Amino acid sequence: MTGSRIVGSGSALPQRIVTNNELAERVDTSDEWIIERTGIRQRHIAGAGETTATLATAAARAALADAGLKAGDIDLIVLATATPDNTFPATATKVQHALGCKNGPAFDVGAVCSGFLYALTTADSLLATGSANRALVIGAETFSRILDWEDRTTCVLFGDGAGAVVLEAPDAANPAKAGGPGVLASRLHADGAQHDLLYVDGGPSSTQTVGHLRMKGPEVFRHAVVNLSSVLKEVIEDADVSASDIDWIVPHQANKRILDATARKLGIPDEKVVVTVDKHANTSAASVPLAFDVARKDGRIKAGDLVMFEAMGGGFTWGASLVRM
Ligand code: ACO
């Protein structure tokens, strides 16, 4: 059975762009090294007054406008972030208030870079039960606030931003036709044994501090290619399609080399992979909805297309969803 449909998308980026050359003035790195090893050319970095909630609210407003809906039409908000404005309450509740939504629950999901996949699958499941009709699913991050700006092995990799989609419940009165729009299949995974490969070295209950991101990059890279190819195969099988049926892959934008290696393992040509890592760097939970919005708005992703979302992040957590537009 087809799940809920994506009826709108939006995104938001901080005003300030920071180039690789600007970072090279701060740490021992170079534009050439960053482009060659990651594909990143620039990233947006939040300024004073820009937070995860303000970026999420701007992306949500754009998604509502794109869907032709008002805040009052939304009765569920699921926001994926690892960089909330406050330890509590959930950033989703700040967004709810800023939008003027009053209906239904609003909560955060924490799965770091795969947060959007976790949020999308959670919202799709809640919509399927009939407990809500229209959800805002948001990925929003300000990773610049948890980076160690002296550590060249991590600070060059990340950026800030937000992306959002409006998800509408399958219509019980007019059930989806075969081949019609909607979520076709989703899979989520986690492996807590890999905690130490990618984590933040602080938190309210352990150190009473916010902490900084720490990562063993090459090891994360190896796990990413293996885990992502495996979950993509699972979803392709669940949806009973073949890899060649997929029109677009919208991957988590961690590193151009991971995107290329994963697509190659499935035999999917480069032209079908949406790449924004060059402009946005890794925006964690925001990266998939941001890239999706870019490719929808520039006309690449169209009604009827088969779109695969995939991501892996700290935890480890990883997942994929196949959606007919
Ligand atoms: N500038 C210049 N040199 C650098 C930099 C830098 N910014 N960073 C590292 N180097 C050096 C290293 O010190 C090392 O030098 P050495 O050979 O003298 O020891 C050399 O470059 C090679 O370093 P590696 O770490 O082996 O480089 P690699 O090719 O593996 O690239 C990278 C590193 C980009 C981090 C890569 O491993 C990667 O992308 N990993 C995956 C990251 C990822 O996917 N994260 C996703 C999840 S993120 C999340 O969930 C929040």
Short mmCIF file of C-alpha atoms and ligand atoms in Angstrom, two decimals:
data_model
loop_
_atom_site.label_atom_id
_atom_site.label_comp_id
_atom_site.label_asym_id
_atom_site.label_seq_id
_atom_site.Cartn_x
_atom_site.Cartn_y
_atom_site.Cartn_z
CA MET A 1 0.00 0.00 0.00
CA THR A 2 1.24 3.49 -0.86
CA GLY A 3 1.93 5.74 2.14
CA SER A 4 1.61 9.49 2.57
CA ARG A 5 2.40 11.93 -0.24
CA ILE A 6 4.88 14.80 -0.36
CA VAL A 7 2.80 17.84 -1.38
CA GLY A 8 5.35 20.63 -0.81
CA SER A 9 8.96 21.38 0.06
CA GLY A 10 11.04 24.31 1.26
CA SER A 11 14.51 25.15 2.50
CA ALA A 12 16.49 27.88 4.21
CA LEU A 13 20.17 28.74 4.49
CA PRO A 14 22.04 31.25 6.66
CA GLN A 15 23.06 34.42 4.83
CA ARG A 16 26.79 34.08 5.38
CA ILE A 17 28.80 31.89 2.98
CA VAL A 18 32.24 30.69 4.11
CA THR A 19 34.63 29.49 1.39
CA ASN A 20 37.39 26.90 1.73
CA ASN A 21 39.96 29.66 1.36
CA GLU A 22 38.53 31.48 4.38
CA LEU A 23 38.91 28.27 6.43
CA ALA A 24 42.49 27.91 5.20
CA GLU A 25 43.25 31.20 6.96
CA ARG A 26 42.15 29.60 10.22
CA VAL A 27 43.42 25.99 10.10
CA ASP A 28 46.15 24.16 8.15
CA THR A 29 44.10 23.17 5.09
CA SER A 30 43.61 24.23 1.47
CA ASP A 31 40.83 24.70 -1.10
CA GLU A 32 42.46 21.93 -3.22
CA TRP A 33 42.55 19.36 -0.35
CA ILE A 34 38.92 20.00 0.65
CA ILE A 35 37.60 19.82 -2.94
CA GLU A 36 39.62 16.72 -3.81
CA ARG A 37 38.80 14.72 -0.63
CA THR A 38 35.16 15.86 -0.12
CA GLY A 39 33.77 17.85 -3.10
CA ILE A 40 32.95 20.77 -0.76
CA ARG A 41 33.60 24.32 -2.08
CA GLN A 42 31.68 26.42 0.44
CA ARG A 43 29.19 26.21 3.32
CA HIS A 44 26.62 28.53 4.94
CA ILE A 45 27.28 29.43 8.57
CA ALA A 46 24.62 30.82 10.95
CA GLY A 47 25.15 34.34 12.24
CA ALA A 48 23.86 36.11 15.33
CA GLY A 49 20.09 35.68 15.50
CA GLU A 50 20.08 32.62 13.23
CA THR A 51 19.37 29.37 15.08
CA THR A 52 18.13 25.88 14.27
CA ALA A 53 14.57 27.07 15.06
CA THR A 54 14.72 30.20 12.87
CA LEU A 55 16.11 28.22 9.92
CA ALA A 56 13.54 25.44 10.46
CA THR A 57 10.70 27.98 10.61
CA ALA A 58 11.81 29.62 7.35
CA ALA A 59 12.05 26.22 5.61
CA ALA A 60 8.63 25.20 6.98
CA ARG A 61 7.04 28.46 5.77
CA ALA A 62 8.49 27.89 2.29
CA ALA A 63 7.16 24.29 2.27
CA LEU A 64 3.67 25.45 3.34
CA ALA A 65 3.64 28.12 0.60
CA ASP A 66 4.80 25.55 -1.96
CA ALA A 67 1.96 23.21 -0.90
CA GLY A 68 -0.58 26.06 -0.96
CA LEU A 69 -1.40 25.42 2.70
CA LYS A 70 -1.67 27.45 5.92
CA ALA A 71 -0.18 26.73 9.34
CA GLY A 72 -3.68 25.73 10.56
CA ASP A 73 -3.75 22.87 8.04
CA ILE A 74 -0.85 21.13 9.85
CA ASP A 75 -1.60 18.75 12.73
CA LEU A 76 1.83 17.14 13.26
CA ILE A 77 5.38 18.53 13.33
CA VAL A 78 8.39 16.20 13.43
CA LEU A 79 11.76 17.97 13.45
CA ALA A 80 15.06 16.16 13.08
CA THR A 81 18.05 17.85 14.68
CA ALA A 82 21.20 17.16 16.68
CA THR A 83 21.68 20.88 17.39
CA PRO A 84 18.47 22.01 19.16
CA ASP A 85 18.10 25.63 20.32
CA ASN A 86 17.76 24.39 23.90
CA THR A 87 18.19 21.03 25.66
CA PHE A 88 14.43 21.31 26.11
CA PRO A 89 11.75 22.05 25.07
CA ALA A 90 11.89 20.46 21.63
CA THR A 91 12.86 22.85 18.82
CA ALA A 92 9.71 21.58 17.02
CA THR A 93 7.58 23.39 19.62
CA LYS A 94 9.42 26.68 18.94
CA VAL A 95 8.72 26.21 15.23
CA GLN A 96 5.07 25.37 15.98
CA HIS A 97 4.68 28.63 17.92
CA ALA A 98 6.52 30.71 15.31
CA LEU A 99 4.28 29.34 12.55
CA GLY A 100 1.11 29.84 14.60
CA CYS A 101 0.15 26.14 14.53
CA LYS A 102 -2.11 24.98 17.33
CA ASN A 103 -3.12 21.49 16.24
CA GLY A 104 -1.49 18.21 17.19
CA PRO A 105 1.90 17.18 18.55
CA ALA A 106 5.30 18.70 17.80
CA PHE A 107 8.47 16.83 18.73
CA ASP A 108 12.15 16.40 17.83
CA VAL A 109 13.83 13.27 16.52
CA GLY A 110 17.55 12.69 17.19
CA ALA A 111 19.34 10.49 14.66
CA VAL A 112 22.01 12.99 13.57
CA CYS A 113 22.61 12.85 9.79
CA SER A 114 19.88 10.24 9.22
CA GLY A 115 17.42 12.30 11.28
CA PHE A 116 15.34 13.30 8.26
CA LEU A 117 14.83 9.63 7.30
CA TYR A 118 13.81 8.83 10.90
CA ALA A 119 11.45 11.86 10.97
CA LEU A 120 9.90 11.05 7.57
CA THR A 121 9.29 7.40 8.52
CA THR A 122 7.84 8.38 11.92
CA ALA A 123 5.48 10.96 10.37
CA ASP A 124 4.47 8.57 7.56
CA SER A 125 3.62 5.90 10.18
CA LEU A 126 1.58 8.35 12.31
CA LEU A 127 -0.31 9.56 9.24
CA ALA A 128 -1.04 5.94 8.27
CA THR A 129 -2.73 5.32 11.66
CA GLY A 130 -5.09 8.25 11.06
CA SER A 131 -3.84 10.16 14.13
CA ALA A 132 -2.90 13.14 11.91
CA ASN A 133 -3.72 14.37 8.41
CA ARG A 134 -0.87 16.68 7.40
CA ALA A 135 2.64 16.77 8.80
CA LEU A 136 5.55 19.12 8.52
CA VAL A 137 8.73 17.01 8.45
CA ILE A 138 11.78 19.18 8.98
CA GLY A 139 15.55 18.64 9.13
CA ALA A 140 17.39 21.62 10.62
CA GLU A 141 20.90 22.08 12.01
CA THR A 142 23.48 24.60 13.17
CA PHE A 143 26.50 22.27 13.32
CA SER A 144 28.80 25.30 13.25
CA ARG A 145 27.95 25.66 16.97
CA ILE A 146 29.31 22.20 17.91
CA LEU A 147 32.43 22.18 15.73
CA ASP A 148 35.96 22.40 17.10
CA TRP A 149 37.19 25.22 14.85
CA GLU A 150 40.82 24.22 15.61
CA ASP A 151 40.31 20.67 14.26
CA ARG A 152 40.91 20.66 10.49
CA THR A 153 39.74 17.04 10.18
CA THR A 154 36.14 18.02 11.05
CA CYS A 155 35.58 21.78 10.83
CA VAL A 156 35.90 21.91 7.03
CA LEU A 157 33.17 19.31 6.50
CA PHE A 158 29.98 20.85 7.91
CA GLY A 159 27.52 23.69 7.30
CA ASP A 160 24.19 25.02 8.63
CA GLY A 161 20.73 24.95 7.03
CA ALA A 162 17.21 23.54 7.05
CA GLY A 163 14.84 21.70 4.72
CA ALA A 164 11.20 20.74 5.12
CA VAL A 165 8.46 18.78 3.39
CA VAL A 166 4.67 18.70 3.87
CA LEU A 167 3.42 15.13 4.07
CA GLU A 168 -0.27 14.37 3.50
CA ALA A 169 -2.01 11.22 4.77
CA PRO A 170 -3.27 8.67 2.25
CA ASP A 171 -6.90 9.57 1.52
CA ALA A 172 -9.06 6.77 3.00
CA ALA A 173 -11.96 7.74 0.73
CA ASN A 174 -9.79 7.64 -2.41
CA PRO A 175 -7.10 5.04 -1.78
CA ALA A 176 -3.91 5.49 -3.76
CA LYS A 177 -3.83 3.77 -7.14
CA ALA A 178 -0.94 1.46 -7.96
CA GLY A 179 1.83 3.64 -9.36
CA GLY A 180 0.36 6.74 -7.70
CA PRO A 181 2.28 9.19 -5.49
CA GLY A 182 3.36 8.33 -1.96
CA VAL A 183 5.99 6.66 0.21
CA LEU A 184 6.50 3.15 -1.21
CA ALA A 185 8.93 1.67 1.32
CA SER A 186 11.23 2.76 4.16
CA ARG A 187 13.87 1.05 6.30
CA LEU A 188 15.71 2.35 9.37
CA HIS A 189 18.71 0.84 11.17
CA ALA A 190 20.95 1.60 14.15
CA ASP A 191 24.19 0.15 15.57
CA GLY A 192 25.11 1.66 18.93
CA ALA A 193 28.38 -0.31 19.00
CA GLN A 194 29.84 2.31 16.63
CA HIS A 195 29.27 5.24 19.04
CA ASP A 196 32.94 6.19 19.31
CA LEU A 197 33.48 6.66 15.56
CA LEU A 198 31.24 9.74 15.45
CA TYR A 199 29.93 11.55 18.53
CA VAL A 200 29.83 14.81 20.48
CA ASP A 201 32.11 14.82 23.56
CA GLY A 202 29.63 16.59 25.82
CA GLY A 203 26.01 16.69 26.86
CA PRO A 204 23.69 17.73 29.72
CA SER A 205 23.78 14.41 31.56
CA SER A 206 27.45 13.51 31.05
CA THR A 207 29.50 16.71 31.19
CA GLN A 208 26.91 19.48 31.63
CA THR A 209 28.41 21.08 28.53
CA VAL A 210 27.43 21.14 24.85
CA GLY A 211 30.66 19.53 23.62
CA HIS A 212 32.32 19.27 20.22
CA LEU A 213 31.91 16.87 17.31
CA ARG A 214 34.55 14.12 17.12
CA MET A 215 34.89 11.76 14.17
CA LYS A 216 37.18 9.01 12.88
CA GLY A 217 36.53 10.05 9.28
CA PRO A 218 38.08 7.21 7.27
CA GLU A 219 36.31 4.55 9.40
CA VAL A 220 32.96 6.37 9.07
CA PHE A 221 33.55 6.50 5.32
CA ARG A 222 34.01 2.72 5.06
CA HIS A 223 30.88 1.95 7.13
CA ALA A 224 28.84 4.53 5.18
CA VAL A 225 29.36 2.91 1.78
CA VAL A 226 28.60 -0.62 3.11
CA ASN A 227 25.53 0.37 5.20
CA LEU A 228 24.02 2.65 2.57
CA SER A 229 24.33 0.17 -0.30
CA SER A 230 22.77 -2.51 1.89
CA VAL A 231 19.76 -0.41 3.03
CA LEU A 232 19.16 0.81 -0.54
CA LYS A 233 18.99 -2.82 -1.71
CA GLU A 234 16.49 -3.62 1.08
CA VAL A 235 14.17 -0.75 0.13
CA ILE A 236 14.39 -1.55 -3.60
CA GLU A 237 13.38 -5.14 -2.76
CA ASP A 238 10.58 -4.08 -0.36
CA ALA A 239 9.10 -1.77 -3.02
CA ASP A 240 9.46 -4.45 -5.70
CA VAL A 241 11.24 -2.14 -8.14
CA SER A 242 14.67 -2.37 -9.74
CA ALA A 243 17.55 0.09 -9.34
CA SER A 244 17.11 1.19 -12.97
CA ASP A 245 13.50 2.33 -12.20
CA ILE A 246 14.82 5.02 -9.81
CA ASP A 247 14.77 8.50 -11.37
CA TRP A 248 16.67 10.33 -8.60
CA ILE A 249 18.75 9.48 -5.56
CA VAL A 250 18.73 12.27 -2.97
CA PRO A 251 21.51 11.21 -0.58
CA HIS A 252 22.79 12.67 2.65
CA GLN A 253 25.47 15.10 1.48
CA ALA A 254 28.48 14.01 3.57
CA ASN A 255 31.17 13.60 0.97
CA LYS A 256 31.03 13.48 -2.85
CA ARG A 257 33.19 10.33 -2.79
CA ILE A 258 30.61 8.52 -0.58
CA LEU A 259 27.78 9.56 -2.95
CA ASP A 260 29.72 8.31 -5.99
CA ALA A 261 30.83 5.02 -4.39
CA THR A 262 27.30 4.19 -3.13
CA ALA A 263 25.62 4.93 -6.48
CA ARG A 264 28.30 2.95 -8.33
CA LYS A 265 27.70 -0.12 -6.10
CA LEU A 266 24.04 -0.11 -7.22
CA GLY A 267 24.85 0.61 -10.85
CA ILE A 268 23.06 3.98 -10.72
CA PRO A 269 24.60 6.60 -13.06
CA ASP A 270 26.03 9.84 -11.60
CA GLU A 271 23.46 11.97 -13.50
CA LYS A 272 20.69 10.53 -11.29
CA VAL A 273 22.37 11.58 -8.03
CA VAL A 274 21.39 14.99 -6.62
CA VAL A 275 24.58 16.67 -5.36
CA THR A 276 24.60 19.84 -3.23
CA VAL A 277 27.59 19.03 -1.01
CA ASP A 278 29.71 21.47 -3.07
CA LYS A 279 27.53 24.43 -1.97
CA HIS A 280 26.10 23.35 1.42
CA ALA A 281 28.74 20.90 2.82
CA ASN A 282 27.33 18.39 5.33
CA THR A 283 24.26 19.93 7.00
CA SER A 284 23.44 16.68 8.86
CA ALA A 285 19.64 16.18 9.21
CA ALA A 286 18.99 19.13 6.88
CA SER A 287 20.98 17.82 3.95
CA VAL A 288 18.44 15.44 2.36
CA PRO A 289 15.41 17.80 2.44
CA LEU A 290 17.65 20.72 1.36
CA ALA A 291 18.95 18.79 -1.66
CA PHE A 292 15.44 17.53 -2.45
CA ASP A 293 14.05 21.09 -2.41
CA VAL A 294 16.85 22.35 -4.68
CA ALA A 295 16.21 19.58 -7.24
CA ARG A 296 12.41 20.07 -7.13
CA LYS A 297 12.62 23.83 -7.51
CA ASP A 298 15.11 23.71 -10.39
CA GLY A 299 12.75 21.32 -12.21
CA ARG A 300 14.81 18.13 -12.08
CA ILE A 301 12.42 16.18 -9.79
CA LYS A 302 8.94 16.08 -11.33
CA ALA A 303 5.52 14.57 -10.61
CA GLY A 304 5.60 10.81 -11.20
CA ASP A 305 9.36 10.46 -10.55
CA LEU A 306 10.66 7.69 -8.30
CA VAL A 307 12.92 9.30 -5.69
CA MET A 308 15.18 7.51 -3.20
CA PHE A 309 16.24 9.29 0.01
CA GLU A 310 19.17 7.82 1.97
CA ALA A 311 21.40 8.82 4.88
CA MET A 312 23.81 7.59 7.51
CA GLY A 313 24.98 9.37 10.64
CA GLY A 314 26.24 9.19 14.22
CA GLY A 315 25.02 6.32 16.34
CA PHE A 316 25.46 4.80 13.84
CA THR A 317 22.00 5.27 12.41
CA TRP A 318 21.05 4.85 8.76
CA GLY A 319 18.00 4.48 6.57
CA ALA A 320 16.36 4.95 3.18
CA SER A 321 12.88 5.75 1.79
CA LEU A 322 11.55 5.34 -1.72
CA VAL A 323 8.87 7.88 -2.71
CA ARG A 324 6.77 8.28 -5.86
CA MET A 325 6.26 12.02 -6.49
N1 ACO B 1 43.18 19.69 5.23
C1 ACO B 1 44.36 19.14 4.88
N2 ACO B 1 44.75 17.92 5.29
C2 ACO B 1 43.90 17.23 6.06
C3 ACO B 1 42.65 17.74 6.47
C4 ACO B 1 42.31 19.02 6.02
N3 ACO B 1 41.12 19.61 6.33
N4 ACO B 1 42.01 16.82 7.24
C5 ACO B 1 42.86 15.76 7.32
N5 ACO B 1 43.99 16.01 6.63
C6 ACO B 1 45.15 15.15 6.45
C7 ACO B 1 45.25 14.08 7.52
O1 ACO B 1 45.87 14.59 8.70
C8 ACO B 1 46.10 13.04 6.82
O2 ACO B 1 47.44 13.42 6.87
P1 ACO B 1 48.60 12.32 7.09
O3 ACO B 1 48.49 11.41 5.89
O4 ACO B 1 49.83 13.15 7.11
O5 ACO B 1 48.27 11.64 8.37
C9 ACO B 1 45.63 13.13 5.37
O6 ACO B 1 45.02 14.44 5.24
C10 ACO B 1 44.63 12.08 4.99
O7 ACO B 1 43.61 12.03 5.99
P2 ACO B 1 42.41 11.02 5.96
O8 ACO B 1 41.56 11.23 7.16
O9 ACO B 1 42.93 9.63 5.70
O10 ACO B 1 41.65 11.54 4.64
P3 ACO B 1 40.43 10.94 3.92
O11 ACO B 1 40.73 10.81 2.50
O12 ACO B 1 39.86 9.72 4.61
O13 ACO B 1 39.33 12.11 4.06
C11 ACO B 1 37.35 12.66 5.32
C12 ACO B 1 38.87 12.50 5.35
C13 ACO B 1 37.01 13.74 4.33
C14 ACO B 1 36.89 13.05 6.72
C15 ACO B 1 36.69 11.34 4.90
O14 ACO B 1 37.24 10.27 5.62
C16 ACO B 1 35.19 11.32 5.09
O15 ACO B 1 34.46 12.01 4.40
N6 ACO B 1 34.68 10.50 6.03
C17 ACO B 1 33.26 10.33 6.24
C18 ACO B 1 32.63 11.47 6.91
C19 ACO B 1 31.14 11.22 6.92
O16 ACO B 1 30.59 10.54 6.09
N7 ACO B 1 30.42 11.69 7.84
C20 ACO B 1 28.98 11.37 7.73
C21 ACO B 1 28.37 11.29 8.89
S1 ACO B 1 28.43 12.87 9.63
C22 ACO B 1 27.28 12.86 10.89
O17 ACO B 1 26.60 11.92 11.14
C23 ACO B 1 27.22 14.05 11.77
#
